[in-house]
Structures are given as C-alpha cells and as structure tokens.
Coordinates of C-alpha atoms in Angstrom, one line a residue:
M1 CA 38.7 -13.8 8.8
N2 CA 39.6 -17.4 9.9
E3 CA 38.0 -19.6 12.8
L4 CA 40.3 -18.2 15.7
E5 CA 40.0 -14.6 14.4
L6 CA 36.2 -14.8 14.3
A7 CA 36.3 -16.5 18.3
L8 CA 38.7 -13.7 19.4
A9 CA 36.2 -10.9 17.5
I10 CA 33.5 -12.3 19.8
L11 CA 35.3 -13.1 23.1
F12 CA 36.7 -9.4 22.9
D13 CA 33.9 -7.5 21.5
D14 CA 34.1 -4.0 23.3
G15 CA 30.4 -3.7 23.1
C16 CA 29.6 -6.7 25.2
P17 CA 31.9 -6.9 28.1
I18 CA 32.2 -10.4 30.0
H19 CA 31.7 -8.2 33.4
E20 CA 31.2 -5.0 34.2
A21 CA 32.4 -3.2 37.6
P22 CA 29.6 -2.9 39.6
E23 CA 28.9 0.0 41.8
E24 CA 31.2 0.0 44.6
E25 CA 29.4 -1.8 47.6
K26 CA 30.2 -0.7 51.7
T27 CA 37.9 -17.6 46.5
D28 CA 56.6 -31.8 33.7
D29 CA 59.2 -31.9 32.1
G30 CA 58.9 -28.1 30.8
A31 CA 55.5 -28.0 30.0
I32 CA 54.8 -24.7 29.8
G33 CA 57.7 -22.3 29.3
V34 CA 58.0 -18.4 29.2
A35 CA 59.7 -17.2 25.9
D36 CA 61.5 -13.5 25.0
G37 CA 58.6 -11.3 24.1
E38 CA 58.0 -8.3 21.5
G39 CA 56.5 -4.8 21.6
D40 CA 56.1 -2.9 24.7
S41 CA 56.4 -5.8 27.1
S42 CA 59.6 -7.2 28.4
L43 CA 58.3 -10.6 28.1
N44 CA 55.3 -12.2 25.7
P45 CA 54.0 -15.3 27.8
K46 CA 54.2 -18.6 25.5
L47 CA 52.4 -21.6 26.0
T48 CA 55.3 -23.7 24.5
G49 CA 55.6 -27.5 23.9
T50 CA 51.7 -28.2 24.6
A51 CA 48.9 -29.2 22.8
T52 CA 47.6 -25.5 23.7
D53 CA 50.5 -24.3 21.3
G54 CA 48.9 -21.8 18.6
S55 CA 45.3 -22.4 20.6
I56 CA 42.6 -19.9 21.6
Y57 CA 44.4 -20.4 24.9
Q58 CA 47.6 -18.7 23.5
A59 CA 45.6 -16.5 21.7
L60 CA 43.8 -14.9 24.7
A61 CA 47.1 -14.3 26.3
D62 CA 48.7 -12.8 23.4
H63 CA 45.8 -10.3 23.6
Q64 CA 45.6 -9.6 27.1
V65 CA 49.4 -8.5 27.0
N66 CA 49.1 -6.6 23.9
E67 CA 46.0 -5.2 24.0
N68 CA 46.2 -1.5 25.6
W69 CA 43.9 -1.6 28.5
E70 CA 44.1 -0.6 32.4
L71 CA 44.7 -4.5 33.2
Q72 CA 47.6 -5.1 30.6
H73 CA 50.6 -5.3 32.9
L74 CA 48.7 -7.0 35.4
L75 CA 47.8 -9.9 33.3
H76 CA 51.3 -9.3 31.8
E77 CA 52.9 -10.7 35.2
L78 CA 50.2 -13.0 35.9
Q79 CA 50.5 -14.9 32.9
I80 CA 54.0 -15.4 33.3
W81 CA 53.8 -16.3 36.9
A82 CA 51.0 -18.6 35.9
L83 CA 53.4 -20.3 33.6
R84 CA 56.2 -20.4 35.6
M85 CA 54.7 -22.2 38.2
N86 CA 53.2 -24.5 36.1
Q87 CA 56.7 -25.2 34.9
E88 CA 58.4 -25.1 38.0
F89 CA 56.3 -26.9 40.0
H90 CA 55.3 -29.8 37.2
L91 CA 51.7 -28.9 37.2
R92 CA 51.2 -30.2 33.5
V93 CA 48.0 -27.9 33.6
P94 CA 47.5 -28.2 29.5
E95 CA 44.8 -25.2 29.5
I96 CA 44.9 -21.8 31.1
A97 CA 42.4 -19.1 30.5
L98 CA 43.4 -15.9 33.2
S99 CA 40.9 -13.2 34.0
V100 CA 40.8 -10.9 36.6
E101 CA 36.8 -9.9 37.5
W102 CA 34.7 -8.3 40.3
L103 CA 34.0 -11.4 42.3
N104 CA 32.4 -11.5 45.8
R105 CA 34.0 -10.0 48.4
R106 CA 34.7 -13.3 50.7
R107 CA 36.8 -14.5 47.5
L108 CA 40.2 -14.2 46.6
G109 CA 40.0 -15.9 43.3
H110 CA 37.7 -18.8 41.7
F111 CA 38.7 -21.8 39.3
R112 CA 35.6 -23.1 37.2
Y113 CA 35.6 -26.8 36.8
G114 CA 34.9 -27.7 33.2
H115 CA 33.8 -25.6 30.5
N116 CA 33.1 -21.4 31.1
G117 CA 30.5 -20.0 28.8
F118 CA 33.2 -19.3 25.9
G119 CA 34.0 -23.3 26.2
L120 CA 37.2 -23.1 27.4
R121 CA 39.2 -25.0 30.3
G122 CA 41.0 -23.5 33.0
E123 CA 39.1 -20.5 33.9
I124 CA 41.2 -18.9 36.7
A125 CA 39.7 -15.4 37.9
I126 CA 41.7 -13.3 40.2
N127 CA 39.2 -10.8 42.4
R128 CA 39.5 -7.3 41.5
R129 CA 38.2 -6.1 44.7
H130 CA 41.3 -7.0 46.6
L131 CA 43.9 -6.1 44.2
A132 CA 44.7 -2.8 45.7
S133 CA 44.4 -4.4 49.6
R134 CA 47.3 -7.3 48.9
P135 CA 50.8 -7.4 48.3
F136 CA 51.9 -9.4 45.1
S137 CA 52.8 -11.8 46.9
Q138 CA 49.9 -13.3 48.7
I139 CA 48.1 -12.4 44.9
L140 CA 50.5 -15.0 43.5
G141 CA 49.8 -17.2 46.5
T142 CA 46.1 -17.0 45.1
L143 CA 46.9 -18.0 41.7
L144 CA 48.9 -21.2 42.8
H145 CA 45.7 -22.1 44.9
E146 CA 43.5 -21.7 42.0
L147 CA 46.3 -23.6 39.3
L148 CA 46.4 -26.5 42.2
H149 CA 42.5 -26.7 41.2
A150 CA 43.4 -26.9 37.8
W151 CA 45.7 -29.8 38.3
Q152 CA 43.6 -31.7 40.1
Q153 CA 40.9 -31.2 37.6
T154 CA 43.6 -32.7 35.0
H155 CA 45.4 -35.6 37.3
G156 CA 43.6 -35.9 40.6
K157 CA 39.8 -36.3 41.8
P158 CA 38.2 -33.2 42.5
G159 CA 36.4 -32.5 45.7
K160 CA 32.1 -31.6 45.2
N161 CA 31.6 -28.5 44.5
N162 CA 35.2 -27.0 44.7
F163 CA 35.9 -28.8 47.9
H164 CA 39.1 -28.8 49.1
N165 CA 39.6 -32.6 49.9
K166 CA 42.7 -34.4 51.1
E167 CA 44.2 -34.8 48.1
F168 CA 44.0 -31.0 47.3
R169 CA 45.5 -30.1 50.6
G170 CA 48.1 -32.6 50.6
K171 CA 49.1 -31.0 47.0
A172 CA 49.3 -27.6 48.2
R173 CA 51.3 -28.4 51.3
E174 CA 53.9 -30.0 49.0
F175 CA 54.8 -26.2 47.7
G176 CA 54.0 -24.5 51.2
L177 CA 50.4 -23.4 51.2
L178 CA 48.5 -24.4 54.5
V179 CA 44.9 -24.7 53.2
D180 CA 42.0 -25.6 55.6
E181 CA 38.7 -27.7 54.3
R182 CA 37.1 -24.4 53.8
G183 CA 40.0 -23.0 52.0
H184 CA 41.5 -20.2 54.0
T185 CA 44.9 -20.4 52.7
G186 CA 48.3 -19.6 54.8
Y187 CA 52.0 -20.4 54.0
E188 CA 55.2 -21.8 55.6
S189 CA 58.1 -19.4 56.0
H190 CA 60.7 -22.2 53.9
S191 CA 59.1 -24.0 51.3
L192 CA 59.1 -23.8 47.4
F193 CA 56.9 -21.4 46.9
T194 CA 58.9 -18.6 48.9
Q195 CA 62.0 -19.9 47.4
L196 CA 60.5 -19.3 43.5
L197 CA 59.2 -15.8 45.0
A198 CA 62.8 -15.1 46.4
R199 CA 64.5 -16.3 43.4
Y200 CA 62.5 -13.1 41.3
S201 CA 62.7 -10.7 44.4
I202 CA 59.4 -11.1 45.5
N203 CA 59.1 -9.8 48.8
D204 CA 57.0 -12.5 50.9
T205 CA 57.3 -11.2 54.5
Q206 CA 53.8 -10.5 54.4
L207 CA 52.6 -14.0 53.4
P208 CA 50.7 -15.2 56.6
P209 CA 50.2 -18.3 58.6
L210 CA 47.0 -20.4 58.4
P211 CA 44.8 -18.8 60.8
A212 CA 43.9 -20.9 63.9
R213 CA 40.7 -23.0 63.5
Q214 CA 38.2 -20.7 65.1
T215 CA 36.6 -21.8 68.6
D216 CA 33.1 -23.5 68.6
R217 CA 30.5 -21.2 67.8
L218 CA 29.0 -22.5 70.8
G219 CA 31.8 -21.5 72.8
T220 CA 31.9 -17.8 72.0
S221 CA 27.8 -17.1 71.5
K222 CA 26.3 -15.0 73.8
L223 CA 23.2 -17.4 72.7
K224 CA 22.1 -19.5 76.1
P225 CA 20.5 -22.8 76.1
W226 CA 16.6 -22.6 78.0
S227 CA 14.1 -25.3 78.4
C228 CA 10.8 -26.0 79.6
G229 CA 11.3 -29.8 79.5
C230 CA 9.7 -30.9 76.1
T231 CA 11.6 -27.6 73.8
R232 CA 15.1 -26.2 74.0
V233 CA 15.7 -22.7 72.8
W234 CA 18.5 -20.3 72.5
V235 CA 18.4 -16.6 73.2
A236 CA 20.5 -13.7 74.0
V237 CA 18.8 -12.6 77.5
A238 CA 19.9 -12.8 80.6
D239 CA 16.9 -13.5 82.2
Y240 CA 14.4 -14.9 79.7
Q241 CA 11.0 -15.3 81.2
A242 CA 8.7 -17.6 78.5
V243 CA 6.1 -20.1 79.2
C244 CA 5.9 -23.4 76.3
L245 CA 2.4 -23.3 75.2
K246 CA 2.8 -27.2 74.2
C247 CA 3.4 -28.1 77.9
N248 CA 3.2 -25.1 79.7
N249 CA 6.3 -25.4 81.7
K250 CA 8.4 -22.3 82.6
F251 CA 11.5 -22.3 80.4
K252 CA 14.6 -22.2 82.7
R253 CA 18.0 -22.3 82.0
H254 CA 19.8 -25.3 80.8
F255 CA 23.0 -25.7 81.9

C-alpha cells in the first residue's frame, strides 16, 4: 500500500465518519478543467494542469464520484461546477476539497482557511440541512461564494475570522454576487454567474437579490429608554414604576 492508498484508507474508514448526521432539531488560464469520465458517471472531474494533478485532492474527488453512496451524484455535480467556475472565472484556486456536511442552521456553507484536520487546504462544505429547501442555482451560488474565499486565501488578503472585507465583496461583485459585510448574498439578474448558469440550462429565476439592510434595532424594538437622572435603562413596559437605589429618583420616560 503506497502513501496515497494509506491516506485514503484513513480518510474514508467507514467505521469513523468525519461527521455523523445529528438528530433532527425543531455559511487562468485553464488552470482546472473537466475531462470525460468513465463508469457510472457521465463526467469524471479531473484536476488537470495544476500542481494538484494526481494528488490527494484528485484522489478525494475520484472517491466521492466513484463510491456508491447517498451523496455520490450531488458531489459529482458539485465537483464539476467547482472546476467549471474555477476555470471560467480564472480563480486559479490550486486546492479544492469539497464536502457536504451537517453545519449550523445559520450557515449555507463554509470555507476553512489554512489546513483542516486531515492536512488539506481549500476545504469547502455545503450545508446538508438546506439541500432540500434550496434550488440548485442557489446551492451553486453558495459554492461560488466559498470558492471566492479560497481565491482570497491564495491571491488576496482575507479578512479576520472570514470577514467579508472590501476586497472579497468587490471580487464577488465581478461575477454578480452581492455580498454584505456579514456574508449575506444576493444576486444580480444579469451577470457572469447567471450567464454561466444559462449556458448549462440551470434555472436562475429563484436567485434572490440582496436583502435590504435591516432597520436599526432600536428603531423597531419595543424597548424604550427610561432614566432616573444617573442611570438609563431600556424596558418594554408602557408604565414602568421603579426607583433608583443609587439616587432614589423615580425612573421617567426618556425622549
């Protein structure tokens, strides 16, 4: 058994899954191409013309599309689209390690900067929780969003704690992704991204625009300020009856 086979044996040991599904509870130049495949898949993603050719990254991709498992076809499509967008948008991301994971409900996907626990770079995960409720065009939008984090790790200056800084938001806008500082993503109706979807007959009519910035919390909150003269408190009671223990003054509505 060579080093690559040993690494795969450890990485894909059926007895030790990386993540188990939790109980249900009520985020250039032709660097990477797609080659014709073999076996059950109509296409088999190949990392061609890069330093990752024949590496553990290619072995991971091969395993995901050749293994007979429940996410085989989804990972097959995600691999193809990751390579396609990497090439079409000249991102020149050298390492891509795709997965579909059970993430926090608030996240649609994630990108891990640096190396993950297996020593791989470029880890991108799509949240399994939201697969059934999202059209494929939106899942691809999340994939491109995370690929842009991988681009920034290699070619730019990432923001602290995956912060969506000005550089990231500007790069995303080049392709029609409208990203705010918190990572919320909307889509321009006519963009390089939607053009790519249309070329491969992917319906983009369900891509949402960027939600309007939420109104200042104080403007919509039921909490109102009351003051005794030395202290101000915020309460949601219309008739607040209280006396400050420090100054002995009664709290009055503060405008």
